[in-house]
Short mmCIF file of C-alpha atoms and ligand atoms in Angstrom, two decimals:
data_model
loop_
_atom_site.label_atom_id
_atom_site.label_comp_id
_atom_site.label_asym_id
_atom_site.label_seq_id
_atom_site.Cartn_x
_atom_site.Cartn_y
_atom_site.Cartn_z
CA MET F 180 -19.26 -17.93 38.76
CA ALA F 181 -18.89 -14.98 36.45
CA ALA F 182 -20.88 -15.02 33.20
CA LYS F 183 -18.89 -15.98 30.14
CA ALA F 184 -17.49 -12.81 28.57
CA GLU F 185 -19.00 -11.83 25.24
CA LYS F 186 -16.74 -12.39 22.25
CA LEU F 187 -15.28 -9.28 20.67
CA THR F 188 -14.62 -9.09 16.96
CA ALA F 189 -12.68 -6.73 14.72
CA VAL F 190 -14.51 -3.67 13.39
CA LYS F 191 -16.39 -4.38 10.15
CA GLY F 192 -14.19 -3.81 7.10
CA MET F 193 -11.00 -3.91 9.18
CA ASN F 194 -8.89 -7.04 8.88
CA ASP F 195 -6.40 -8.92 11.00
CA ILE F 196 -3.38 -9.89 8.94
CA LEU F 197 -2.30 -13.26 10.28
CA PRO F 198 0.57 -15.64 9.62
CA PRO F 199 1.30 -17.19 7.20
CA ASP F 200 -0.32 -14.42 5.12
CA SER F 201 1.62 -11.73 6.99
CA ALA F 202 4.82 -13.16 5.46
CA ARG F 203 3.54 -12.01 2.05
CA TRP F 204 3.05 -8.52 3.47
CA GLU F 205 6.56 -8.46 4.90
CA TRP F 206 7.94 -9.67 1.59
CA LEU F 207 6.12 -6.93 -0.32
CA GLU F 208 7.28 -4.30 2.15
CA ALA F 209 10.89 -5.47 1.81
CA GLN F 210 10.65 -5.26 -2.01
CA VAL F 211 9.25 -1.73 -1.72
CA ARG F 212 12.04 -0.59 0.62
CA ALA F 213 14.76 -1.99 -1.63
CA LEU F 214 13.28 -0.43 -4.75
CA MET F 215 12.69 3.00 -3.15
CA ALA F 216 16.33 3.05 -2.06
CA ARG F 217 17.43 2.42 -5.66
CA TYR F 218 15.42 5.45 -6.81
CA ALA F 219 16.68 7.58 -3.87
CA TYR F 220 13.29 7.97 -2.16
CA SER F 221 13.49 8.33 1.65
CA ASN F 222 10.97 7.02 4.13
CA ILE F 223 8.58 9.41 5.91
CA ARG F 224 6.24 8.41 8.76
CA THR F 225 3.41 10.75 9.61
CA PRO F 226 0.69 10.32 12.25
CA ILE F 227 -2.43 8.21 11.60
CA VAL F 228 -4.56 10.99 13.08
CA GLU F 229 -4.53 14.48 11.58
CA PRO F 230 -6.58 17.64 12.12
CA THR F 231 -9.83 17.31 10.10
CA PRO F 232 -9.36 20.68 8.28
CA LEU F 233 -6.21 19.26 6.64
CA PHE F 234 -8.33 16.88 4.57
CA ILE F 235 -11.23 19.26 3.97
CA ARG F 236 -8.81 21.88 2.65
CA GLY F 237 -6.49 19.40 0.96
CA LEU F 238 -8.79 16.93 -0.80
CA GLY F 239 -11.69 19.30 -1.49
CA GLU F 240 -15.08 19.55 0.19
CA VAL F 241 -17.07 17.99 -2.66
CA THR F 242 -15.21 14.67 -2.90
CA ASP F 243 -16.31 11.14 -1.98
CA ILE F 244 -13.74 10.98 0.79
CA VAL F 245 -14.63 14.23 2.53
CA GLU F 246 -18.39 13.99 1.94
CA LYS F 247 -18.95 10.46 3.17
CA GLU F 248 -15.88 8.36 3.87
CA MET F 249 -13.91 10.01 6.68
CA TYR F 250 -13.65 8.68 10.22
CA SER F 251 -13.86 12.01 12.00
CA PHE F 252 -14.35 12.61 15.69
CA GLU F 253 -13.95 15.18 18.38
CA ASP F 254 -11.17 14.70 20.90
CA ARG F 255 -13.00 14.11 24.18
CA LEU F 256 -10.44 16.04 26.18
CA ASN F 257 -9.97 19.22 24.21
CA GLY F 258 -12.66 19.22 21.52
CA GLU F 259 -10.18 19.20 18.62
CA HIS F 260 -11.62 17.94 15.31
CA LEU F 261 -9.57 14.93 14.26
CA THR F 262 -9.70 12.41 11.41
CA LEU F 263 -8.12 9.01 10.81
CA ARG F 264 -6.11 9.64 7.64
CA PRO F 265 -8.04 8.50 4.53
CA GLU F 266 -4.89 9.01 2.45
CA CYS F 267 -1.37 10.20 3.15
CA THR F 268 -0.50 12.88 0.62
CA ALA F 269 -2.10 15.64 2.69
CA GLY F 270 -0.22 14.50 5.80
CA VAL F 271 3.08 14.35 3.94
CA VAL F 272 2.53 17.85 2.61
CA ARG F 273 1.63 19.08 6.10
CA ALA F 274 4.84 17.57 7.48
CA VAL F 275 6.97 18.95 4.63
CA VAL F 276 5.59 22.44 5.26
CA GLU F 277 5.73 22.19 9.05
CA HIS F 278 9.40 21.16 8.99
CA SER F 279 10.44 23.44 6.07
CA MET F 280 11.78 20.37 4.29
CA LEU F 281 12.05 22.09 0.91
CA TYR F 282 14.43 24.84 2.08
CA ASP F 283 17.41 23.18 0.35
CA GLY F 284 15.69 21.75 -2.72
CA GLY F 285 13.23 19.05 -3.69
CA LYS F 286 12.54 15.94 -1.64
CA ARG F 287 11.69 12.41 -2.75
CA LEU F 288 9.71 10.56 -0.10
CA TYR F 289 7.79 7.31 0.34
CA TYR F 290 5.49 5.91 3.00
CA MET F 291 3.53 2.79 3.78
CA GLY F 292 0.79 2.23 6.30
CA PRO F 293 -2.92 1.98 7.09
CA MET F 294 -5.58 4.38 5.76
CA PHE F 295 -9.23 4.59 6.80
CA ARG F 296 -12.35 5.15 4.72
CA HIS F 297 -15.93 4.42 5.68
CA GLU F 298 -16.91 2.56 2.50
CA ARG F 299 -19.05 -0.51 1.87
CA PRO F 300 -16.69 -3.42 2.52
CA GLN F 301 -16.24 -5.85 -0.39
CA ARG F 302 -13.37 -7.63 -2.10
CA GLY F 303 -10.59 -5.08 -2.59
CA ARG F 304 -12.44 -2.40 -0.62
CA TYR F 305 -12.02 -2.19 3.13
CA ARG F 306 -12.46 0.37 5.88
CA GLN F 307 -8.91 -0.03 7.07
CA PHE F 308 -6.64 -0.66 4.10
CA HIS F 309 -2.98 -0.09 3.38
CA GLN F 310 -1.16 2.09 0.93
CA VAL F 311 2.39 2.43 -0.28
CA GLY F 312 2.95 5.91 -1.65
CA ALA F 313 5.73 7.87 -3.30
CA GLU F 314 5.83 11.67 -3.40
CA ALA F 315 8.34 14.00 -5.07
CA LEU F 316 7.98 17.56 -3.77
CA GLY F 317 9.63 20.70 -5.09
CA PHE F 318 10.13 19.44 -8.66
CA ALA F 319 8.30 21.01 -11.61
CA GLY F 320 9.72 19.11 -14.57
CA ALA F 321 7.96 16.36 -16.49
CA GLU F 322 10.92 14.06 -15.82
CA ILE F 323 9.74 13.58 -12.22
CA ASP F 324 6.25 12.59 -13.37
CA ALA F 325 7.95 10.05 -15.63
CA GLU F 326 10.35 8.88 -12.90
CA LEU F 327 7.44 8.13 -10.57
CA ILE F 328 5.61 6.17 -13.24
CA LEU F 329 8.79 4.23 -14.08
CA LEU F 330 9.22 3.53 -10.36
CA ALA F 331 5.73 2.06 -10.11
CA ASP F 332 6.28 0.08 -13.30
CA ALA F 333 9.54 -1.31 -11.89
CA LEU F 334 7.70 -2.31 -8.73
CA TRP F 335 5.19 -4.39 -10.72
CA LYS F 336 8.13 -6.12 -12.41
CA THR F 337 9.92 -6.74 -9.10
CA LEU F 338 6.76 -8.19 -7.57
CA GLY F 339 6.05 -10.29 -10.64
CA LEU F 340 2.71 -8.61 -11.42
CA SER F 341 1.34 -8.93 -14.91
CA ASP F 342 -1.95 -7.77 -16.45
CA VAL F 343 -1.47 -4.21 -15.28
CA ARG F 344 -2.11 -1.39 -17.73
CA LEU F 345 -1.41 2.31 -17.39
CA GLU F 346 -3.95 5.02 -18.12
CA LEU F 347 -2.81 8.60 -18.50
CA ASN F 348 -4.50 11.99 -18.68
CA SER F 349 -3.78 15.65 -18.10
CA LEU F 350 -6.02 17.85 -15.97
CA GLY F 351 -4.28 20.99 -17.15
CA GLN F 352 -4.11 24.13 -15.03
CA PRO F 353 -6.85 25.88 -12.99
CA GLU F 354 -7.52 28.44 -15.74
CA GLU F 355 -8.04 25.67 -18.31
CA ARG F 356 -10.17 23.70 -15.88
CA LYS F 357 -12.41 26.75 -15.44
CA GLN F 358 -13.22 26.85 -19.15
CA HIS F 359 -13.77 23.11 -19.25
CA ARG F 360 -15.97 23.39 -16.16
CA ALA F 361 -18.26 25.86 -17.90
CA ALA F 362 -18.54 23.55 -20.92
CA LEU F 363 -19.15 20.59 -18.63
CA ILE F 364 -21.95 22.33 -16.73
CA ALA F 365 -23.61 23.38 -19.99
CA TYR F 366 -23.38 19.79 -21.27
CA PHE F 367 -24.77 18.16 -18.12
CA GLU F 368 -27.52 20.78 -17.86
CA GLN F 369 -28.72 19.61 -21.27
CA HIS F 370 -28.90 16.06 -19.93
CA VAL F 371 -30.07 16.71 -16.41
CA ASP F 372 -32.67 13.94 -16.68
CA GLN F 373 -29.87 11.38 -17.00
CA LEU F 374 -28.00 12.52 -13.90
CA ASP F 375 -28.34 10.64 -10.64
CA GLU F 376 -29.05 12.48 -7.42
CA GLU F 377 -25.40 12.83 -6.46
CA ALA F 378 -24.44 14.17 -9.88
CA ARG F 379 -27.26 16.74 -9.77
CA ARG F 380 -26.05 17.95 -6.42
CA ARG F 381 -22.47 18.18 -7.69
CA LEU F 382 -23.38 19.79 -11.02
CA HIS F 383 -22.73 23.34 -9.86
CA LEU F 384 -20.45 22.53 -6.93
CA ASN F 385 -17.85 20.34 -8.62
CA PRO F 386 -18.93 19.03 -12.05
CA LEU F 387 -15.54 17.38 -12.68
CA ARG F 388 -16.39 14.89 -9.92
CA ILE F 389 -19.34 13.67 -12.02
CA LEU F 390 -16.76 12.24 -14.46
CA ASP F 391 -15.47 10.07 -11.60
CA THR F 392 -18.90 8.49 -10.99
CA LYS F 393 -19.12 4.76 -10.39
CA ASN F 394 -22.76 4.64 -11.57
CA PRO F 395 -22.87 2.37 -14.64
CA ALA F 396 -26.07 4.04 -15.85
CA MET F 397 -24.16 7.30 -16.34
CA GLN F 398 -21.11 5.90 -18.16
CA ALA F 399 -22.35 6.69 -21.68
CA LEU F 400 -23.23 10.24 -20.69
CA VAL F 401 -19.84 10.74 -19.06
CA GLU F 402 -18.11 9.19 -22.06
CA ALA F 403 -19.51 11.87 -24.39
CA ALA F 404 -18.85 14.81 -22.07
CA PRO F 405 -16.48 17.63 -23.12
CA LYS F 406 -12.88 16.50 -22.66
CA LEU F 407 -10.41 18.45 -20.59
CA LEU F 408 -7.62 17.57 -23.02
CA ASP F 409 -9.35 19.75 -25.65
CA PHE F 410 -9.06 22.77 -23.33
CA LEU F 411 -5.35 22.52 -22.61
CA GLY F 412 -3.06 25.41 -23.58
CA GLU F 413 0.41 25.12 -25.06
CA ALA F 414 2.36 24.78 -21.82
CA SER F 415 0.10 22.06 -20.42
CA LEU F 416 0.20 20.12 -23.66
CA ALA F 417 3.99 20.42 -23.78
CA HIS F 418 4.26 18.98 -20.25
CA PHE F 419 1.92 16.13 -21.18
CA ASN F 420 3.86 15.36 -24.35
CA GLN F 421 7.18 15.37 -22.47
CA VAL F 422 5.87 12.79 -20.00
CA ARG F 423 4.60 10.68 -22.89
CA ALA F 424 7.91 10.89 -24.76
CA MET F 425 9.84 9.72 -21.68
CA LEU F 426 7.47 6.80 -21.16
CA ASP F 427 7.74 5.90 -24.84
CA ALA F 428 11.53 6.04 -24.68
CA ASN F 429 11.46 3.64 -21.73
CA GLY F 430 9.06 1.18 -23.30
CA VAL F 431 6.23 1.85 -20.83
CA ALA F 432 2.92 1.33 -22.60
CA TYR F 433 -0.10 3.46 -21.70
CA SER F 434 -3.42 4.55 -23.05
CA ILE F 435 -4.85 8.04 -22.78
CA ASN F 436 -8.12 8.16 -20.89
CA PRO F 437 -9.68 11.63 -21.19
CA ARG F 438 -12.20 10.78 -18.46
CA LEU F 439 -9.57 9.94 -15.87
CA VAL F 440 -9.95 12.69 -13.25
CA ARG F 441 -9.02 11.00 -9.93
CA GLY F 442 -11.01 11.38 -6.73
CA MET F 443 -9.32 14.37 -5.09
CA ASP F 444 -9.42 18.03 -6.10
CA TYR F 445 -5.72 18.63 -5.61
CA TYR F 446 -4.50 17.30 -8.95
CA ASN F 447 -3.35 19.26 -12.00
CA LEU F 448 -1.49 18.38 -15.21
CA THR F 449 -0.46 14.69 -15.23
CA VAL F 450 -2.81 12.12 -13.65
CA PHE F 451 -2.53 8.35 -14.05
CA GLU F 452 -3.85 5.03 -12.82
CA PHE F 453 -2.56 1.48 -13.03
CA ILE F 454 -5.48 -0.85 -13.64
CA THR F 455 -6.00 -4.59 -13.86
CA THR F 456 -9.00 -6.38 -15.28
CA ARG F 457 -8.47 -9.34 -12.96
CA LEU F 458 -9.98 -7.89 -9.78
CA GLY F 459 -13.45 -7.02 -10.98
CA SER F 460 -14.67 -3.51 -10.25
CA GLN F 461 -11.90 -2.89 -7.69
CA GLY F 462 -9.33 -2.96 -10.47
CA THR F 463 -7.38 0.23 -9.80
CA ILE F 464 -4.26 -0.80 -7.95
CA CYS F 465 -2.41 2.53 -8.04
CA GLY F 466 -3.28 6.14 -8.76
CA GLY F 467 -1.50 9.44 -8.73
CA GLY F 468 -0.59 12.66 -10.41
CA ARG F 469 0.73 16.16 -10.06
CA TYR F 470 -0.52 18.45 -7.28
CA ASP F 471 1.28 21.76 -7.79
CA TYR F 472 -1.16 23.84 -5.69
CA LEU F 473 -1.64 21.63 -2.63
CA ILE F 474 1.43 22.82 -0.72
CA GLU F 475 0.26 26.43 -0.99
CA GLN F 476 -3.28 25.43 -0.04
CA ILE F 477 -2.01 23.82 3.14
CA GLY F 478 -0.14 26.99 4.09
CA GLY F 479 3.31 26.44 2.61
CA LYS F 480 5.35 28.48 0.17
CA PRO F 481 4.10 27.51 -3.31
CA ALA F 482 6.01 24.52 -4.68
CA PRO F 483 5.19 21.87 -7.29
CA ALA F 484 4.80 18.19 -6.41
CA VAL F 485 3.75 14.84 -7.84
CA GLY F 486 3.06 11.42 -6.34
CA TRP F 487 1.13 8.14 -6.35
CA ALA F 488 -0.35 5.65 -3.93
CA LEU F 489 -1.02 1.95 -4.38
CA GLY F 490 -3.43 -0.31 -2.52
CA VAL F 491 -1.47 -3.10 -0.84
CA GLU F 492 -4.50 -5.41 -0.44
CA ARG F 493 -5.32 -5.14 -4.14
CA VAL F 494 -1.72 -5.77 -5.20
CA LEU F 495 -1.50 -8.86 -2.97
CA GLU F 496 -4.89 -10.03 -4.22
CA LEU F 497 -3.71 -9.70 -7.80
CA LEU F 498 -0.58 -11.73 -7.00
CA LYS F 499 -2.78 -14.42 -5.48
CA GLU F 500 -5.10 -14.31 -8.48
CA GLN F 501 -2.07 -14.88 -10.73
CA GLY F 502 -1.14 -17.90 -8.66
CA THR F 503 2.19 -16.42 -7.59
CA ALA F 504 3.72 -18.66 -4.93
CA ASN F 505 3.93 -17.50 -1.34
CA PRO F 506 7.42 -16.81 -0.04
CA ALA F 507 9.06 -20.02 1.17
CA PRO F 508 8.81 -20.90 4.86
CA ALA F 509 11.83 -19.46 6.56
CA LEU F 510 12.46 -21.93 9.39
CA ASP F 511 15.77 -23.82 9.27
CA ALA F 512 15.58 -25.93 12.39
CA TYR F 513 13.28 -27.12 15.17
CA ALA F 514 14.86 -27.92 18.55
CA ILE F 515 13.64 -31.13 20.15
CA ILE F 516 14.33 -31.12 23.88
CA PRO F 517 13.34 -34.45 25.50
CA ASP F 518 13.79 -33.31 29.10
CA VAL F 519 13.70 -30.01 31.00
CA THR F 520 17.20 -30.71 32.37
CA ALA F 521 18.48 -30.25 28.79
CA LEU F 522 17.03 -26.74 28.50
CA PRO F 523 20.04 -24.67 29.71
CA ALA F 524 22.50 -26.28 27.29
CA ALA F 525 19.96 -26.41 24.46
CA MET F 526 18.99 -22.75 24.83
CA ALA F 527 22.65 -21.67 24.86
CA CYS F 528 23.17 -23.56 21.59
CA LEU F 529 20.05 -22.02 20.00
CA GLN F 530 21.19 -18.53 20.99
CA ALA F 531 24.55 -19.17 19.33
CA LEU F 532 22.84 -20.49 16.16
CA ARG F 533 20.52 -17.48 15.95
CA ALA F 534 23.48 -15.15 16.35
CA MET F 535 24.91 -16.87 13.27
CA GLY F 536 21.68 -16.14 11.36
CA VAL F 537 20.00 -19.54 11.66
CA HIS F 538 16.19 -19.49 11.94
CA VAL F 539 15.36 -21.87 14.74
CA GLN F 540 12.23 -22.63 16.77
CA MET F 541 12.53 -24.08 20.30
CA HIS F 542 10.05 -26.71 21.39
CA ALA F 543 8.03 -25.32 24.30
CA GLY F 544 6.82 -27.57 27.11
CA THR F 545 3.51 -27.82 28.90
CA GLY F 546 4.67 -26.48 32.25
CA GLU F 547 4.71 -30.09 33.53
CA GLY F 548 7.36 -31.35 31.15
CA MET F 549 8.55 -31.22 27.55
CA GLY F 550 6.14 -33.81 26.09
CA SER F 551 6.93 -37.10 24.35
CA MET F 552 9.55 -37.40 21.61
CA LYS F 553 6.78 -38.47 19.27
CA SER F 554 4.74 -35.32 19.86
CA GLN F 555 7.86 -33.16 19.56
CA PHE F 556 8.73 -34.71 16.19
CA LYS F 557 5.17 -34.10 15.05
CA ARG F 558 5.59 -30.40 15.86
CA ALA F 559 8.95 -30.34 14.10
CA ASP F 560 7.33 -31.75 10.98
CA ALA F 561 4.47 -29.29 11.10
CA SER F 562 6.83 -26.34 11.58
CA GLY F 563 8.23 -26.68 8.07
CA ALA F 564 11.80 -26.71 9.41
CA CYS F 565 14.42 -28.50 7.31
CA TYR F 566 16.22 -29.98 10.30
CA ALA F 567 15.46 -31.24 13.78
CA LEU F 568 18.05 -30.58 16.47
CA ILE F 569 17.86 -33.29 19.14
CA PHE F 570 19.20 -32.38 22.55
CA GLY F 571 19.00 -35.91 24.07
CA ALA F 572 20.69 -36.90 27.34
CA ASP F 573 23.25 -39.11 25.53
CA GLU F 574 24.18 -36.33 23.15
CA LEU F 575 24.50 -33.75 25.91
CA ALA F 576 26.68 -36.08 27.99
CA GLN F 577 29.19 -35.79 25.13
CA ASN F 578 28.56 -32.07 24.68
CA GLN F 579 26.94 -32.77 21.30
CA VAL F 580 23.66 -32.34 19.43
CA THR F 581 22.15 -34.62 16.80
CA VAL F 582 20.93 -32.99 13.60
CA LYS F 583 18.33 -34.88 11.58
CA ALA F 584 17.22 -33.95 8.05
CA LEU F 585 13.42 -33.70 7.89
CA ARG F 586 12.68 -32.78 4.30
CA ASP F 587 15.01 -34.53 1.86
CA GLY F 588 13.60 -38.01 2.42
CA SER F 589 16.96 -39.30 3.64
CA GLY F 590 16.39 -38.82 7.36
CA ALA F 591 20.17 -38.50 7.54
CA GLN F 592 21.61 -37.79 10.98
CA SER F 593 24.88 -36.25 12.04
CA THR F 594 26.27 -35.09 15.36
CA TYR F 595 27.95 -31.76 15.98
CA SER F 596 29.88 -30.40 18.91
CA LEU F 597 28.25 -27.74 21.07
CA ALA F 598 31.71 -26.25 21.65
CA ASN F 599 32.07 -24.88 18.11
CA VAL F 600 28.62 -23.99 16.80
CA ALA F 601 30.13 -21.50 14.34
CA ASP F 602 31.79 -24.35 12.43
CA TRP F 603 28.54 -26.09 11.48
CA ALA F 604 25.77 -23.46 11.79
CA SER F 605 25.85 -22.76 8.05
CA HIS F 606 24.96 -26.42 7.30
CA LEU F 607 21.49 -25.70 8.69
CA GLN F 608 20.80 -22.76 6.43
CA SER F 609 18.61 -23.95 3.62
CA ARG F 610 18.09 -20.43 2.33
CA SER F 611 20.82 -19.21 0.04
P1 ATP T 867 -11.52 3.65 -5.96
O1 ATP T 867 -11.88 4.39 -7.22
O2 ATP T 867 -11.35 2.16 -6.16
O3 ATP T 867 -12.43 3.99 -4.82
P2 ATP T 867 -9.75 5.72 -5.17
O4 ATP T 867 -9.63 6.56 -6.38
O5 ATP T 867 -10.68 6.15 -4.09
O6 ATP T 867 -10.08 4.20 -5.58
P3 ATP T 867 -7.13 6.47 -4.24
O7 ATP T 867 -7.62 7.43 -3.26
O8 ATP T 867 -6.52 6.95 -5.50
O9 ATP T 867 -8.31 5.42 -4.58
O10 ATP T 867 -6.12 5.46 -3.50
C1 ATP T 867 -5.05 4.81 -4.19
C2 ATP T 867 -5.24 3.32 -4.16
O11 ATP T 867 -5.58 2.84 -2.87
C3 ATP T 867 -6.37 2.81 -5.03
O12 ATP T 867 -5.97 2.70 -6.36
C4 ATP T 867 -6.66 1.46 -4.42
O13 ATP T 867 -5.75 0.49 -4.89
C5 ATP T 867 -6.41 1.69 -2.95
N1 ATP T 867 -7.69 1.89 -2.23
C6 ATP T 867 -8.44 3.01 -2.18
N2 ATP T 867 -9.52 2.83 -1.39
C7 ATP T 867 -9.43 1.56 -0.90
C8 ATP T 867 -10.22 0.76 -0.01
N3 ATP T 867 -11.31 1.25 0.57
N4 ATP T 867 -9.82 -0.51 0.24
C9 ATP T 867 -8.70 -1.03 -0.34
N5 ATP T 867 -7.92 -0.33 -1.17
C10 ATP T 867 -8.26 0.96 -1.45
MG1 MG T 868 -12.62 5.57 -3.49
#
């Protein structure tokens, strides 16, 4: 006899999404699709695997993602350097450039799907996680920054999320960042003894990244560091103030966080995060901003752009935390089939019901037979269906089916003709 095969498990930090939980995912995805359509954002689907240089060039070499979080490997067959996408903005930009999508004006796009980062798994932080993202490419005006923020805000309302606050900042333009960078290096050099090892290494490579540190011991130091906002010129300030005015006019509250720098190098001008205090230290549910230089950096004709991405796991976790009810079970009817000889007629009826939009589950036998009525009713109960359809021999002899109510306490039964399913199918639909 062969030895018992060893059990295989999912990769650490990567989760199976199982029913009934997967229904919550489908519900969220449906809400996203409907909302994106109302804002005229079109769906884009890019590959999970991209050439590694895309992320090195796009996100910046001295970033958490590129330094330590990427799943990179060499293609065994041709030696190409590939990476499982840690985020999707770079891939979207690559696709937009590759297919000259901006030739006839700006594009509004959205995506959803899995991303991969080699982080320490914990609540709200996984190695495979999922993002929904929205990107508007080819638009320079502050109204698009505002539109994207309003879109995210509308999504929280649609999903029923509360306890989400918006933080806003401006990273200005490269010239302004350069001056701030010099001030930042001078400041941190004065306090080098308070920097952790990573910050010391980044001090001359990418001091802005130090502001994004998650080390609690450095928070006070970072708090008092020179603020980018104080280095902004007139044009940058005007853009920032326009975004603020549009948010004010639409009743979207925010606070300005001068230390908000985001984790990637590609941002300029507006940056923002939506944060909740209810998920502990993994409280950022959505982040984004303007990235006017990324398209050029990835080899396209210079064009402005702005976008955001949200973490689906964190949003669903927040909904759970709030006690928001799961979507209702969607099964209308469970088909009880006492004998295999009833299967042909029963299945024809079920097909007709499904074609009318009824959600119906067929009882499945053991291979020997269909099982006792008692066990079939037990299954019907457990399925959550509102009705049982009973395809008994007596009923079938009269070309009929008995319908029994399972949930309203009445146990009421009626019989319907199999000849005109369309006339009664709607009686089974509990969902309005
Ligand atoms: P954090 O500061 O929490 O590491 P981040 O700045 O790295 O987040 P982004 O790259 O801006 O995150 O990604 C956008 C959103 O994706 C985050 O706000 C978060 O909701 C989600 N996210 C990022 N990394 C993970 C992860 N490892 N697991 C689950 N969700 C994640
Ligand atoms: Mg991170």
